Coordinates of C-alpha atoms in Angstrom, one line a residue:
M1 CA 179.9 208.7 -114.2
A2 CA 179.7 206.1 -116.5
V3 CA 182.7 204.0 -118.2
T4 CA 182.6 201.0 -120.0
V5 CA 185.5 199.5 -121.3
D6 CA 185.3 197.4 -124.5
T7 CA 187.9 194.9 -124.6
T8 CA 186.5 192.2 -127.3
S9 CA 186.5 194.7 -130.3
P10 CA 190.0 195.2 -131.5
Q11 CA 188.8 197.7 -134.3
N12 CA 186.4 199.7 -132.8
T13 CA 185.6 201.6 -129.5
V14 CA 188.0 200.8 -126.8
A15 CA 186.2 203.1 -123.9
Y16 CA 184.3 205.6 -123.0
A17 CA 183.0 207.4 -120.4
C18 CA 180.2 210.3 -119.9
N19 CA 180.6 212.9 -117.3
P20 CA 184.0 211.7 -115.7
K21 CA 185.9 212.6 -113.1
L22 CA 188.9 214.7 -113.8
K23 CA 191.2 211.6 -112.1
E24 CA 188.9 208.7 -114.3
A25 CA 189.2 211.2 -117.3
Y26 CA 193.0 211.4 -116.5
K27 CA 193.6 207.4 -116.5
L28 CA 191.5 207.1 -119.9
L29 CA 193.0 210.0 -121.3
R30 CA 196.6 208.7 -120.5
D31 CA 196.2 205.2 -121.7
G32 CA 194.5 206.0 -124.8
V33 CA 197.7 208.7 -125.7
S34 CA 200.1 206.2 -124.9
K35 CA 198.4 203.4 -127.1
R36 CA 198.4 206.1 -130.0
L37 CA 194.6 205.8 -130.1
T38 CA 191.8 208.5 -131.3
V39 CA 190.7 210.5 -128.7
I40 CA 187.6 213.0 -128.8
L41 CA 187.0 214.8 -125.6
I42 CA 184.2 216.9 -125.1
G43 CA 184.3 219.2 -122.1
D44 CA 184.9 222.9 -120.5
F45 CA 188.6 224.2 -121.3
K46 CA 190.5 226.8 -121.8
V47 CA 193.5 227.1 -124.5
E48 CA 196.7 228.4 -124.6
Y49 CA 199.2 228.6 -127.3
E50 CA 202.6 229.8 -127.7
G51 CA 205.0 229.7 -130.7
R52 CA 205.4 231.3 -134.0
A53 CA 202.8 233.7 -132.7
A54 CA 200.9 233.6 -129.0
S55 CA 196.6 233.1 -128.5
T56 CA 194.2 232.3 -125.3
L57 CA 191.1 231.2 -125.6
D58 CA 189.3 231.1 -121.8
F59 CA 186.9 228.5 -120.8
G60 CA 183.9 227.2 -122.6
E61 CA 182.4 224.2 -124.1
R62 CA 184.3 222.5 -126.6
I63 CA 185.4 220.0 -128.3
L64 CA 189.3 218.1 -128.6
I65 CA 190.3 215.8 -131.0
I66 CA 193.7 213.8 -130.7
K67 CA 194.6 211.8 -133.4
R68 CA 197.1 208.6 -133.5
D69 CA 199.8 210.5 -135.0
G70 CA 199.6 213.3 -132.3
A71 CA 198.0 215.9 -134.5
V72 CA 195.6 218.0 -132.0
L73 CA 192.5 220.0 -133.5
V74 CA 190.3 222.0 -131.1
H75 CA 186.5 222.7 -132.0
R76 CA 183.8 225.3 -130.9
S77 CA 180.6 224.4 -131.4
E78 CA 180.4 225.9 -134.8
G79 CA 182.1 226.3 -138.3
Y80 CA 184.7 223.3 -139.4
E81 CA 187.9 224.8 -139.1
P82 CA 189.5 224.0 -135.5
V83 CA 190.1 227.3 -132.9
N84 CA 193.5 225.9 -132.4
W85 CA 195.6 222.5 -133.9
Q86 CA 198.8 221.2 -133.8
P87 CA 200.3 219.0 -136.4
G88 CA 201.0 215.3 -135.7
G89 CA 204.6 214.5 -135.0
G90 CA 204.9 215.8 -131.7
I91 CA 204.8 214.9 -127.5
I92 CA 201.4 215.0 -125.9
H93 CA 201.5 214.9 -122.4
V94 CA 198.6 214.6 -120.0
L95 CA 198.9 215.7 -116.6
L96 CA 196.5 216.2 -113.4
D97 CA 196.4 218.5 -110.8
E98 CA 193.5 219.0 -108.3
E99 CA 191.7 220.8 -110.1
R100 CA 192.5 220.6 -113.6
L101 CA 193.3 217.8 -116.5
T102 CA 195.9 219.2 -118.9
V103 CA 196.8 218.2 -122.2
R104 CA 200.4 219.6 -123.6
A105 CA 201.3 219.3 -127.4
I106 CA 204.3 220.2 -128.2
R107 CA 206.0 221.0 -131.5
K108 CA 209.9 220.8 -131.8
N109 CA 210.4 222.2 -135.0
P110 CA 209.5 225.4 -134.9
L111 CA 209.1 224.9 -131.6
E112 CA 205.2 225.3 -130.5
V113 CA 203.3 223.9 -127.3
L114 CA 198.9 224.1 -127.5
K115 CA 198.3 223.6 -123.6
I116 CA 194.5 222.6 -123.2
C117 CA 193.0 222.9 -119.0
F118 CA 190.0 220.9 -118.6
R119 CA 187.9 221.9 -115.4
K120 CA 185.2 219.5 -116.7
V121 CA 185.1 216.9 -119.0
Y122 CA 181.4 215.8 -120.4
A123 CA 182.6 212.9 -122.6
L124 CA 185.3 210.9 -123.5
L125 CA 185.7 208.7 -126.3
L126 CA 189.0 206.3 -126.6
L127 CA 188.6 204.7 -130.6
R128 CA 191.0 202.2 -132.6
L129 CA 189.9 203.4 -136.1
K130 CA 190.7 201.4 -139.0
D131 CA 190.8 203.2 -142.1
V132 CA 193.4 202.2 -145.2
S133 CA 191.6 203.3 -148.0
E134 CA 193.1 206.0 -150.5
F135 CA 191.7 209.3 -150.9
H136 CA 190.7 210.1 -155.1
L137 CA 190.4 213.8 -155.6
Y138 CA 188.5 213.9 -159.0
A139 CA 188.3 217.7 -159.2
S140 CA 189.0 221.1 -157.1
E141 CA 187.3 224.4 -156.2

């Protein structure tokens, strides 16, 4: 496992880890979420959603993105749309037991819970992104 923490650049990568143990990934992830950093995790995980509907996605290698506003996106290896997502403004909990690292994204209104359970983390990236530019749409399809 390699963990690098960059304390010299407040606007770029804060930390990244390659093949961290779940305990190390838990510490970094908890820190990143509490500091409202952008988090990218790549690993083997399953997803459960319960709210206005319900869904399950068994273990597989995927990408999890947690944005600084609390938005959560689960992407598979193909396609541009997330297979599961939660809008920003909710609560993010990071939990660890002996076998799993779990992220719970909770939206209060309407009540929705997205539960992501990792059995292996391949890469974890914590970012302090700066993006203040305005978006201008000149045409639409």
